[in-house]
Short mmCIF file of C-alpha atoms in Angstrom, two decimals:
data_model
loop_
_atom_site.label_atom_id
_atom_site.label_comp_id
_atom_site.label_asym_id
_atom_site.label_seq_id
_atom_site.Cartn_x
_atom_site.Cartn_y
_atom_site.Cartn_z
CA MET A 1 57.37 -83.07 95.27
CA SER A 2 57.29 -81.16 91.95
CA TRP A 3 54.97 -80.33 89.27
CA ASN A 4 54.55 -78.16 86.14
CA ASN A 5 52.07 -75.47 85.86
CA ASN A 6 49.93 -77.37 83.44
CA ASP A 7 49.02 -79.99 86.02
CA LEU A 8 46.27 -79.49 88.47
CA PRO A 9 45.45 -81.51 91.43
CA GLY A 10 42.72 -84.24 90.79
CA GLY A 11 44.04 -84.94 87.39
CA PHE A 12 42.87 -81.59 85.75
CA VAL A 13 44.89 -80.11 82.90
CA VAL A 14 44.91 -76.13 82.36
CA PRO A 15 45.06 -75.21 78.53
CA PRO A 16 47.42 -72.42 77.35
CA MET A 17 46.03 -68.76 77.11
CA PRO A 18 45.22 -67.89 73.36
CA THR A 19 47.24 -64.82 71.87
CA ALA A 20 43.97 -63.37 70.07
CA PRO A 21 40.38 -63.98 70.03
CA PRO A 22 39.41 -67.15 68.08
CA PRO A 23 37.73 -66.29 64.75
CA ALA A 24 34.15 -66.41 64.46
CA PRO A 25 32.49 -69.08 62.55
CA THR A 26 31.71 -67.98 58.83
CA ASP A 27 28.32 -66.01 58.47
CA SER A 28 27.21 -64.95 55.18
CA LEU A 29 24.15 -63.04 56.87
CA ARG A 30 26.63 -61.09 58.98
CA ALA A 31 28.94 -60.42 55.90
CA PHE A 32 25.94 -59.05 53.93
CA ALA A 33 24.88 -56.90 56.83
CA VAL A 34 28.25 -55.30 57.01
CA ALA A 35 28.10 -54.53 53.27
CA VAL A 36 24.64 -52.97 53.56
CA LEU A 37 25.86 -50.87 56.67
CA ASN A 38 28.88 -49.50 54.93
CA LEU A 39 26.65 -48.48 51.66
CA SER A 40 25.25 -45.71 54.01
CA GLY A 41 28.41 -43.89 53.49
CA LEU A 42 29.22 -43.72 57.22
CA GLY A 43 31.30 -46.79 57.56
CA LEU A 44 28.83 -48.12 60.10
CA GLY A 45 29.73 -51.78 59.24
CA TYR A 46 33.41 -51.03 60.00
CA ALA A 47 32.45 -49.46 63.29
CA LEU A 48 30.40 -52.51 64.52
CA MET A 49 33.40 -54.69 63.83
CA ARG A 50 35.63 -52.11 65.76
CA ARG A 51 37.48 -50.97 62.45
CA TRP A 52 37.59 -47.29 63.47
CA GLY A 53 40.21 -46.17 60.99
CA LEU A 54 38.51 -47.65 58.07
CA MET A 55 35.20 -45.95 59.46
CA ALA A 56 37.02 -42.64 59.54
CA VAL A 57 38.11 -42.97 55.89
CA CYS A 58 34.29 -43.35 54.95
CA TRP A 59 33.46 -40.46 56.99
CA VAL A 60 36.23 -38.30 55.23
CA ALA A 61 35.13 -39.42 51.95
CA THR A 62 31.49 -38.49 52.64
CA ALA A 63 32.44 -35.08 54.10
CA LEU A 64 34.46 -34.30 50.92
CA LEU A 65 31.59 -35.16 48.61
CA LEU A 66 29.44 -32.77 50.84
CA VAL A 67 32.06 -30.01 50.51
CA VAL A 68 31.87 -30.47 46.65
CA ALA A 69 28.06 -30.76 46.31
CA LEU A 70 26.93 -28.06 48.69
CA PRO A 71 25.47 -25.58 48.25
CA ALA A 72 23.25 -27.13 45.51
CA ASP A 73 24.23 -25.82 42.08
CA PRO A 74 22.10 -26.17 38.83
CA ASP A 75 24.84 -28.00 37.18
CA GLY A 76 24.89 -30.53 40.03
CA VAL A 77 27.80 -32.50 41.51
CA PRO A 78 30.86 -33.02 39.19
CA GLY A 79 30.55 -36.39 37.67
CA THR A 80 34.08 -37.46 38.54
CA ALA A 81 33.42 -36.72 42.21
CA VAL A 82 30.16 -39.07 41.94
CA VAL A 83 31.98 -41.82 40.40
CA LEU A 84 34.93 -41.70 42.79
CA TYR A 85 32.55 -41.66 45.70
CA LEU A 86 30.25 -44.61 44.33
CA VAL A 87 33.55 -46.72 43.75
CA LEU A 88 34.60 -46.07 47.20
CA LEU A 89 31.21 -47.07 48.61
CA ALA A 90 31.36 -50.34 46.58
CA LEU A 91 34.81 -51.11 47.75
CA ALA A 92 33.64 -50.42 51.35
CA ALA A 93 30.85 -52.75 50.95
CA VAL A 94 32.96 -55.47 49.42
CA HIS A 95 35.88 -55.05 51.78
CA GLY A 96 33.31 -54.97 54.72
CA ALA A 97 31.74 -58.05 53.60
CA VAL A 98 34.89 -59.83 53.43
CA LEU A 99 35.74 -58.82 56.94
CA GLY A 100 32.44 -59.61 58.29
CA LEU A 101 32.28 -63.00 57.16
CA ARG A 102 34.57 -64.19 60.12
CA THR A 103 34.28 -61.25 62.45
CA ARG A 104 31.65 -60.87 65.26
CA LEU A 105 29.79 -57.69 65.27
CA LEU A 106 29.91 -55.61 68.51
CA TRP A 107 26.17 -55.05 68.06
CA PRO A 108 23.50 -56.10 67.52
CA PRO A 109 23.74 -59.82 68.31
CA ARG A 110 21.79 -61.09 65.55
CA ALA A 111 22.89 -60.66 61.83
CA TRP A 112 19.33 -60.20 60.63
CA LEU A 113 18.94 -57.21 63.00
CA ALA A 114 22.16 -55.57 61.47
CA ILE A 115 20.55 -56.18 58.08
CA ALA A 116 17.50 -54.48 58.95
CA LEU A 117 19.41 -51.52 60.47
CA GLY A 118 21.52 -51.32 57.40
CA VAL A 119 18.48 -51.18 55.18
CA VAL A 120 16.92 -48.40 57.29
CA LEU A 121 20.20 -46.54 57.28
CA LEU A 122 20.15 -46.60 53.46
CA ALA A 123 17.49 -44.10 53.75
CA VAL A 124 20.05 -41.39 54.72
CA PRO A 125 21.81 -41.41 51.48
CA ALA A 126 18.64 -41.94 49.37
CA GLY A 127 16.96 -39.06 51.40
CA GLY A 128 20.08 -36.91 50.84
CA VAL A 129 19.99 -37.55 47.12
CA VAL A 130 16.23 -36.73 46.91
CA LEU A 131 16.89 -33.49 49.07
CA TYR A 132 19.89 -32.54 47.06
CA GLY A 133 17.77 -32.96 43.80
CA ASP A 134 15.21 -30.49 45.38
CA ALA A 135 17.94 -28.17 46.14
CA ARG A 136 19.26 -28.42 42.81
CA ASP A 137 15.85 -27.73 41.24
CA ARG A 138 15.51 -24.71 43.48
CA ALA A 139 18.97 -23.33 42.30
CA THR A 140 17.97 -24.15 38.78
CA GLU A 141 14.74 -22.20 39.15
CA ALA A 142 16.55 -19.19 40.72
CA MET A 143 19.04 -19.18 37.91
CA LEU A 144 16.34 -19.31 35.20
CA LEU A 145 14.57 -16.45 37.02
CA GLU A 146 17.73 -14.53 37.22
CA ARG A 147 18.13 -15.01 33.49
CA LEU A 148 14.64 -13.99 32.82
CA GLU A 149 15.20 -10.67 34.93
CA ARG A 150 18.38 -9.95 32.99
CA ALA A 151 16.40 -10.25 29.74
CA ASP A 152 13.70 -7.99 31.26
CA GLU A 153 16.25 -5.42 32.31
CA LEU A 154 17.48 -5.35 28.50
CA VAL A 155 14.01 -4.66 27.30
CA ARG A 156 13.50 -1.92 29.85
CA ALA A 157 16.81 -0.28 29.14
CA SER A 158 16.36 -0.55 25.39
CA GLY A 159 13.01 1.10 25.53
CA LYS A 160 14.77 4.42 26.73
CA GLN A 161 16.99 4.39 23.40
CA SER A 162 16.23 4.64 19.76
CA PHE A 163 15.51 1.36 17.97
CA THR A 164 18.48 1.56 15.90
CA THR A 165 20.79 1.62 19.04
CA ALA A 166 18.64 -0.88 21.00
CA GLU A 167 17.97 -3.40 18.25
CA SER A 168 20.64 -5.79 19.24
CA ASP A 169 19.61 -5.72 22.83
CA TYR A 170 16.17 -6.50 21.80
CA ARG A 171 17.42 -9.35 19.84
CA ARG A 172 19.46 -10.76 22.79
CA ALA A 173 16.34 -10.47 25.05
CA LEU A 174 14.17 -12.27 22.57
CA ALA A 175 16.83 -15.05 22.33
CA ALA A 176 16.70 -15.41 26.15
CA TYR A 177 13.02 -15.65 26.07
CA ARG A 178 13.07 -18.23 23.54
CA GLY A 179 15.69 -20.36 25.31
CA LEU A 180 13.76 -20.36 28.62
CA ARG A 181 10.72 -21.37 26.78
CA ASP A 182 12.23 -24.01 24.66
CA ASP A 183 14.98 -25.48 26.72
CA HIS A 184 13.01 -25.16 30.16
CA PRO A 185 9.33 -25.62 29.36
CA GLY A 186 8.29 -26.68 32.77
CA SER A 187 10.02 -24.01 34.82
CA LYS A 188 8.64 -20.96 36.42
CA ALA A 189 10.65 -18.61 34.35
CA ALA A 190 9.26 -20.32 31.20
CA ASP A 191 5.63 -19.90 32.48
CA ARG A 192 6.26 -16.28 32.71
CA VAL A 193 7.76 -15.78 29.15
CA PRO A 194 4.20 -15.08 27.53
CA ASP A 195 3.52 -11.94 29.75
CA ARG A 196 7.03 -10.84 29.20
CA LEU A 197 6.47 -11.09 25.42
CA LYS A 198 3.60 -8.86 25.54
CA THR A 199 5.86 -6.39 27.30
CA PHE A 200 8.41 -6.90 24.83
CA TYR A 201 6.03 -6.16 22.04
CA SER A 202 4.64 -3.08 23.70
CA THR A 203 8.06 -1.69 24.49
CA VAL A 204 9.45 -2.28 20.89
CA GLY A 205 6.22 -0.77 19.52
CA SER A 206 6.22 2.22 21.99
CA PRO A 207 6.77 4.97 19.34
CA TYR A 208 3.63 4.08 17.81
CA ALA A 209 1.85 4.60 21.29
CA GLN A 210 3.65 7.91 21.36
CA LYS A 211 2.19 8.88 17.72
CA ASN A 212 5.90 9.02 16.43
CA TYR A 213 5.09 7.23 13.25
CA CYS A 214 8.01 7.50 11.31
CA ASP A 215 10.07 6.32 14.25
CA ALA A 216 7.65 3.55 14.69
CA ILE A 217 8.18 1.89 11.29
CA ALA A 218 11.40 0.10 11.71
CA PRO A 219 10.57 -1.46 15.08
CA LEU A 220 7.06 -2.48 13.99
CA LYS A 221 8.74 -4.23 10.82
CA TYR A 222 11.13 -5.98 13.13
CA LEU A 223 8.12 -7.27 15.20
CA ARG A 224 6.68 -8.63 12.06
CA THR A 225 9.78 -10.99 11.91
CA VAL A 226 9.48 -12.34 15.43
CA PRO A 227 7.02 -15.04 14.62
CA GLY A 228 9.65 -16.60 12.24
CA THR A 229 11.96 -17.39 15.36
CA MET A 230 9.36 -17.54 18.10
CA GLY A 231 6.47 -19.54 16.20
CA ARG A 232 3.19 -18.02 15.31
CA LYS A 233 1.32 -20.64 17.34
CA GLN A 234 3.24 -19.89 20.43
CA LEU A 235 2.77 -16.13 19.96
CA GLY A 236 -0.80 -16.41 19.39
CA SER A 237 -2.42 -12.78 18.93
CA LEU A 238 0.96 -11.23 19.18
CA SER A 239 2.10 -12.63 15.92
CA THR A 240 -0.32 -10.00 14.05
CA TRP A 241 0.03 -7.38 16.79
CA PRO A 242 2.15 -5.01 14.63
CA ASP A 243 0.21 -5.19 11.34
CA ASP A 244 -2.48 -2.50 11.66
CA ARG A 245 -0.04 -0.37 13.72
CA LEU A 246 2.54 -0.63 10.98
CA ALA A 247 -0.10 0.05 8.21
CA THR A 248 -1.17 3.22 10.11
CA SER A 249 2.42 4.31 10.80
CA LEU A 250 3.30 3.98 7.07
CA TYR A 251 0.41 6.07 5.97
CA GLU A 252 0.83 8.75 8.68
CA CYS A 253 4.67 9.17 8.07
CA ALA A 254 4.24 9.04 4.23
CA SER A 255 1.33 11.79 4.49
CA GLU A 256 3.54 14.05 6.57
CA ALA A 257 6.47 13.47 4.19
CA LEU A 258 4.15 14.24 1.15
CA GLY A 259 2.91 17.37 2.68
CA ARG A 260 6.55 18.68 3.30
CA GLY A 261 7.60 17.64 -0.07
CA ASP A 262 10.11 15.16 1.02
CA ALA A 263 10.98 12.44 -1.38
CA ASP A 264 10.66 9.32 0.84
CA TRP A 265 6.88 9.60 0.98
CA THR A 266 6.85 7.19 -2.13
CA THR A 267 8.83 4.44 -0.16
CA HIS A 268 6.40 4.37 2.67
CA PHE A 269 3.20 4.55 0.52
CA GLY A 270 4.80 1.85 -1.64
CA ASP A 271 5.39 -0.47 1.26
CA LEU A 272 1.76 0.38 2.37
CA LEU A 273 0.31 -0.65 -0.99
CA SER A 274 2.38 -3.67 -1.42
CA THR A 275 2.27 -5.04 2.11
CA PHE A 276 -1.20 -4.17 3.40
CA PRO A 277 -3.29 -3.54 -0.11
CA ARG A 278 -6.59 -4.16 1.50
CA SER A 279 -6.05 -2.19 4.65
CA GLY A 280 -8.00 0.89 5.60
CA PRO A 281 -4.84 3.24 5.38
CA ALA A 282 -4.10 1.81 1.99
CA GLY A 283 -7.52 3.10 0.97
CA LYS A 284 -6.65 6.59 2.03
CA VAL A 285 -3.37 6.79 0.00
CA GLU A 286 -4.95 7.88 -3.55
CA PRO A 287 -7.20 10.58 -1.60
CA ALA A 288 -4.10 11.89 -0.02
CA VAL A 289 -2.15 12.07 -3.20
CA SER A 290 -4.92 13.65 -5.23
CA ALA A 291 -5.29 16.33 -2.44
CA GLU A 292 -1.65 17.04 -2.80
CA VAL A 293 -1.66 17.37 -6.49
CA ASP A 294 -4.76 19.80 -5.99
CA ARG A 295 -2.59 21.79 -3.60
CA ALA A 296 0.21 22.17 -6.21
CA VAL A 297 -2.04 23.08 -8.94
CA LYS A 298 -3.44 25.99 -6.98
CA GLN A 299 0.23 26.94 -6.11
CA VAL A 300 0.94 27.50 -9.86
CA GLY A 301 -1.12 30.72 -9.62
CA GLY A 302 0.76 31.83 -6.63
CA SER A 303 3.95 33.72 -6.07
CA ASP A 304 6.14 30.91 -6.88
CA PRO A 305 4.83 29.04 -9.94
CA CYS A 306 8.12 27.45 -10.87
CA SER A 307 8.35 25.56 -7.52
CA ALA A 308 4.70 24.50 -8.07
CA VAL A 309 5.71 23.31 -11.48
CA GLU A 310 8.64 21.45 -10.36
CA ARG A 311 6.50 19.89 -7.54
CA LEU A 312 3.91 18.67 -10.33
CA ARG A 313 6.54 17.11 -12.38
CA SER A 314 7.95 15.38 -9.39
CA LEU A 315 4.35 14.21 -8.34
CA SER A 316 3.84 12.79 -11.66
CA THR A 317 6.85 10.81 -11.80
CA GLN A 318 6.51 9.79 -8.22
CA VAL A 319 2.87 8.48 -8.48
CA THR A 320 3.52 6.67 -11.49
CA ALA A 321 6.08 4.49 -9.72
CA LEU A 322 3.84 3.59 -6.89
CA PRO A 323 2.95 -0.18 -6.81
CA GLY A 324 -0.49 -1.42 -6.30
CA GLU A 325 -2.55 -4.58 -6.36
CA ASP A 326 -6.04 -3.16 -6.48
CA ALA A 327 -6.93 -2.08 -9.94
CA GLY A 328 -9.09 0.57 -8.89
CA VAL A 329 -6.41 2.45 -6.89
CA THR A 330 -3.93 1.91 -9.51
CA ALA A 331 -6.13 3.64 -12.12
CA ALA A 332 -6.93 6.34 -9.73
CA LEU A 333 -3.29 7.20 -8.97
CA GLY A 334 -2.80 7.07 -12.77
CA LYS A 335 -5.32 9.78 -13.32
CA ASP A 336 -3.50 11.81 -10.46
CA ALA A 337 -0.18 11.35 -12.28
CA ASP A 338 -1.60 12.57 -15.54
CA ARG A 339 -3.43 15.64 -13.88
CA ALA A 340 -0.06 16.55 -12.33
CA ASP A 341 1.67 16.30 -15.58
CA THR A 342 -0.95 18.27 -17.54
CA ASN A 343 -0.94 20.93 -14.86
CA ALA A 344 2.77 21.03 -15.00
CA ASP A 345 2.79 21.73 -18.67
CA SER A 346 0.31 24.49 -18.52
CA GLY A 347 1.92 25.91 -15.39
CA THR A 348 5.27 26.20 -17.28
CA TYR A 349 3.94 29.36 -18.79
CA ALA A 350 3.33 31.00 -15.36
CA CYS A 351 6.87 29.84 -14.47
CA GLY A 352 8.25 31.52 -17.38
CA VAL A 353 6.41 34.78 -16.89
CA ARG A 354 7.85 34.87 -13.30
CA GLN A 355 11.45 34.07 -14.40
CA TYR A 356 11.08 36.93 -16.98
CA LYS A 357 9.83 39.32 -14.30
CA ASP A 358 12.62 38.36 -11.97
CA LYS A 359 15.15 39.09 -14.70
CA LYS A 360 16.26 35.40 -14.97
CA PHE A 361 16.25 35.67 -18.69
CA GLY A 362 18.06 32.46 -19.49
CA ASP A 363 15.65 30.41 -17.38
CA ALA A 364 12.74 32.27 -18.89
CA LEU A 365 13.93 31.35 -22.36
CA THR A 366 14.44 27.78 -21.48
CA THR A 367 11.03 27.68 -19.87
CA MET A 368 9.14 29.28 -22.55
CA ASN A 369 10.72 27.32 -25.49
CA GLU A 370 9.77 24.00 -23.37
CA PHE A 371 5.98 25.30 -23.02
CA VAL A 372 5.67 26.11 -26.87
CA LYS A 373 7.05 22.66 -27.64
CA SER A 374 4.98 20.88 -25.23
CA ASN A 375 1.77 22.76 -25.53
CA PRO A 376 0.94 23.28 -29.30
CA HIS A 377 -2.59 24.36 -28.83
CA ALA A 378 -2.35 26.42 -25.54
CA LYS A 379 -3.94 29.71 -25.71
CA ASN A 380 -0.85 31.29 -24.27
CA ARG A 381 1.44 29.79 -26.81
CA ALA A 382 1.82 32.78 -29.05
CA ARG A 383 2.76 35.07 -26.15
CA ALA A 384 4.98 32.41 -24.79
CA GLN A 385 6.86 32.83 -28.15
CA LYS A 386 7.09 36.47 -27.74
CA ILE A 387 8.27 36.17 -24.31
CA ALA A 388 11.21 33.60 -25.31
CA ILE A 389 12.36 36.07 -28.05
CA ALA A 390 12.37 39.04 -25.72
CA ALA A 391 14.24 36.78 -23.10
CA GLU A 392 16.88 36.05 -25.59
CA VAL A 393 17.33 39.55 -26.71
CA ALA A 394 17.48 40.58 -22.77
CA GLN A 395 20.39 38.20 -22.37
CA THR A 396 22.38 40.41 -24.49
CA VAL A 397 20.59 43.52 -23.73
CA PRO A 398 19.31 43.49 -20.40
CA ALA A 399 17.44 46.85 -20.79
CA ALA A 400 15.16 45.14 -23.29
CA GLY A 401 13.61 43.04 -20.48
CA ARG A 402 12.30 45.89 -18.53
CA SER A 403 8.70 45.10 -19.34
CA LEU A 404 6.87 41.76 -20.22
CA PRO A 405 6.21 41.76 -24.23
CA THR A 406 2.80 41.51 -25.48
CA THR A 407 1.31 39.83 -28.56
CA ALA A 408 1.04 43.24 -30.44
CA SER A 409 2.46 43.36 -33.97
CA GLY A 410 2.86 45.88 -36.70
CA GLY A 411 3.35 49.65 -36.69
CA SER A 412 3.79 52.92 -38.66
CA ILE A 413 7.46 53.11 -39.18
CA ALA A 414 9.16 50.89 -41.79
CA VAL A 415 12.51 49.21 -40.71
CA THR A 416 14.66 47.58 -43.22
CA VAL A 417 17.15 44.81 -42.04
CA LYS A 418 19.90 43.87 -44.12
CA ASN A 419 22.53 41.01 -43.81
CA ASP A 420 26.05 41.84 -44.60
CA SER A 421 27.50 38.71 -43.29
CA PRO A 422 28.54 35.45 -44.88
CA ASP A 423 26.21 33.42 -42.49
CA ASP A 424 22.51 32.76 -42.32
CA ILE A 425 21.26 35.04 -39.44
CA THR A 426 18.17 35.18 -37.08
CA VAL A 427 17.11 38.57 -36.18
CA MET A 428 15.20 39.20 -32.92
CA TYR A 429 13.74 42.46 -31.66
CA THR A 430 11.54 43.60 -28.90
CA GLY A 431 9.99 46.84 -27.66
CA PRO A 432 6.48 47.98 -28.39
CA VAL A 433 6.23 44.66 -30.39
CA THR A 434 8.36 41.71 -30.40
CA GLY A 435 9.27 39.20 -33.17
CA SER A 436 11.88 37.50 -35.18
CA PHE A 437 12.92 36.46 -38.67
CA SER A 438 15.69 34.70 -40.57
CA LEU A 439 17.92 36.30 -43.40
CA LYS A 440 19.96 34.17 -45.74
CA ALA A 441 23.59 34.79 -46.01
CA CYS A 442 25.34 37.31 -48.07
CA GLY A 443 27.10 35.29 -50.82
CA SER A 444 29.65 37.89 -51.69
CA CYS A 445 30.04 39.40 -48.01
CA THR A 446 32.93 38.64 -45.54
CA THR A 447 33.61 39.08 -42.08
CA TYR A 448 34.93 42.80 -41.11
CA SER A 449 38.21 43.17 -38.91
CA PHE A 450 37.24 44.64 -35.67
CA THR A 451 39.91 47.39 -36.32
CA SER A 452 38.09 48.52 -39.42
CA THR A 453 34.78 48.82 -37.41
CA ILE A 454 36.10 51.51 -35.24
CA LEU A 455 37.71 53.53 -38.13
CA SER A 456 35.97 56.86 -39.27
CA GLY A 457 34.00 56.15 -42.39
CA PHE A 458 33.09 52.52 -41.59
CA SER A 459 29.63 51.92 -43.39
CA PRO A 460 28.24 48.31 -43.69
CA CYS A 461 25.43 47.46 -45.95
CA HIS A 462 26.29 50.36 -48.26
CA ASP A 463 28.18 48.70 -51.07
CA SER A 464 25.95 49.23 -54.13
CA GLY A 465 27.57 46.13 -56.00
CA LYS A 466 26.22 43.65 -53.42
CA ASN A 467 22.68 42.26 -52.98
CA TYR A 468 22.24 42.25 -49.43
CA PRO A 469 19.53 39.80 -48.16
CA GLN A 470 16.86 41.97 -46.43
CA ARG A 471 13.50 42.22 -44.99
CA THR A 472 11.46 45.38 -44.25
CA ILE A 473 9.25 45.31 -41.11
CA ARG A 474 6.84 47.71 -39.60
CA LEU A 475 7.40 48.87 -35.89
CA PRO A 476 5.74 51.32 -33.64
CA VAL A 477 7.23 54.58 -32.34
CA GLY A 478 9.43 53.97 -29.46
CA THR A 479 12.52 52.15 -28.41
CA THR A 480 13.20 48.79 -30.01
CA TYR A 481 16.13 46.44 -29.27
CA PHE A 482 17.62 44.22 -32.04
CA VAL A 483 19.93 41.28 -31.64
CA HIS A 484 21.01 39.20 -34.52
CA LYS A 485 22.92 36.00 -34.48
CA SER A 486 24.54 33.64 -36.74
CA ARG A 487 22.63 30.41 -37.54
CA THR A 488 25.62 28.54 -38.66
CA SER A 489 28.36 29.58 -36.71
CA THR A 490 27.31 29.14 -33.13
CA GLY A 491 30.69 30.03 -31.61
CA LYS A 492 30.15 33.67 -32.74
CA SER A 493 28.57 36.34 -30.24
CA PRO A 494 25.37 37.81 -31.12
CA ALA A 495 25.21 41.44 -32.15
CA SER A 496 22.87 44.07 -30.91
CA ASP A 497 21.50 47.50 -31.47
CA THR A 498 19.06 49.82 -29.89
CA ALA A 499 16.81 52.01 -32.02
CA LYS A 500 14.74 54.89 -31.05
CA LEU A 501 12.18 55.04 -33.65
CA ARG A 502 10.38 58.34 -34.50
CA PRO A 503 7.85 59.22 -37.28
CA GLY A 504 9.16 60.77 -40.51
CA TYR A 505 12.27 58.83 -40.84
CA ILE A 506 13.37 55.72 -42.56
CA TYR A 507 15.31 53.35 -40.72
CA THR A 508 17.94 50.68 -42.00
CA GLU A 509 19.31 48.01 -39.61
CA CYS A 510 22.55 46.16 -40.68
CA ALA A 511 23.84 42.97 -39.48
CA TYR A 512 27.38 42.16 -40.08
CA MET A 513 30.22 40.04 -38.56
CA THR A 514 33.56 41.04 -37.03
CA SER A 515 36.58 39.16 -36.06
CA LEU A 516 39.73 40.01 -34.12
CA ASN A 517 41.84 37.79 -36.59
CA TYR A 518 41.61 40.24 -39.28
#
């Protein structure tokens, strides 16, 4: 008896063994559950379907993202990495949903339980995003605080240098503070900027606190420009912080320069009067100038009247150039300038006397001529004229300048001066008395050759056929120095003669001209 292996006693038939588990019936809830589980980034949907390789791909992608993202950086995760990862999650969700449509889950037995688990697990990436955001915020705050510290260090280091050297670093620090305040207004670093600006102002303006007023001017002027970039409203009281300090520094620095005789005092006083015309320091400018004029006037009677006169001239010019918005101050300064100029004119006489005594005859001549011209009614004008004559004589005959001439005139001895030259001449003399006069040219006279003047028998002014222009003056006994010079031929050198006058004699002084060309 035989039978095949498909036949069983009793009429039963054994069905053939299947080669693979039969597919599960389609279940859209299960597909959705797998998609939700894969969105966690851990590939759990693949794990519940026993697709271990695909799960591993999700783990590797998530690990790579963590490597790129951690530690948290203020710039965040590169956008390319985020996009690629999101694309991968979307593909995993779609692919998992397709597989889960006909594949039973290893666990849980119900699709809705898997959906609930997936929703819960979505908190993992969501929480990671929140935690990463917090970490990124902390990193950003740390970066901003570090930037604030670098700016603070610039200010500290710059405070140890001169403003000229440190100005560029001050500007960099200020730009950093402005960037923190404007670009990151809610940050801890931005909240600390107001206090840092107070430190910035006090550091930049530190020369004022040290009473180095001249050094304080440039940094205080710079601080007055800061509101233009930082905003007056944002700076508050700091926007006017430099004003009083700058006004005081301008006054103090200019006052020191004025007392030393430096020329830059006018610049600082000018800035003060034009920038802070109603300030207390501006009100002290005119009294300071007036006191300096008084000091220079007193020095005219001292040992160096010429320097005092020069100082007064300079003061008159400089004070006149000072600007001013206050009419009262301007008027007072104008009076100071006039007073300086007037005293300079009168002090010119004292200067000329000092120059004469110091044997600076050329300077004395110029100074006394200036005094005579500028002061027609001065009480010393007549003597100044005498000193100018004596100084000119002494330029040719230095011995004539041994003593200062007086205003004396006349004498008991007659001296006749004749002109034996073809030029108009000026005759100057000094000694016991000083004076000058002019003689017309001798129409029939000629210039003598130098050789003829050294030969024996040379006797000018003795030709009876000529009518010599002449003048007789009376002089005291003593030594008188004569100089006569051409009034029409400026290129000819003056001639001189020294006459020792004694009673009982008649003296004749002859002026003639010589030339090497004859």
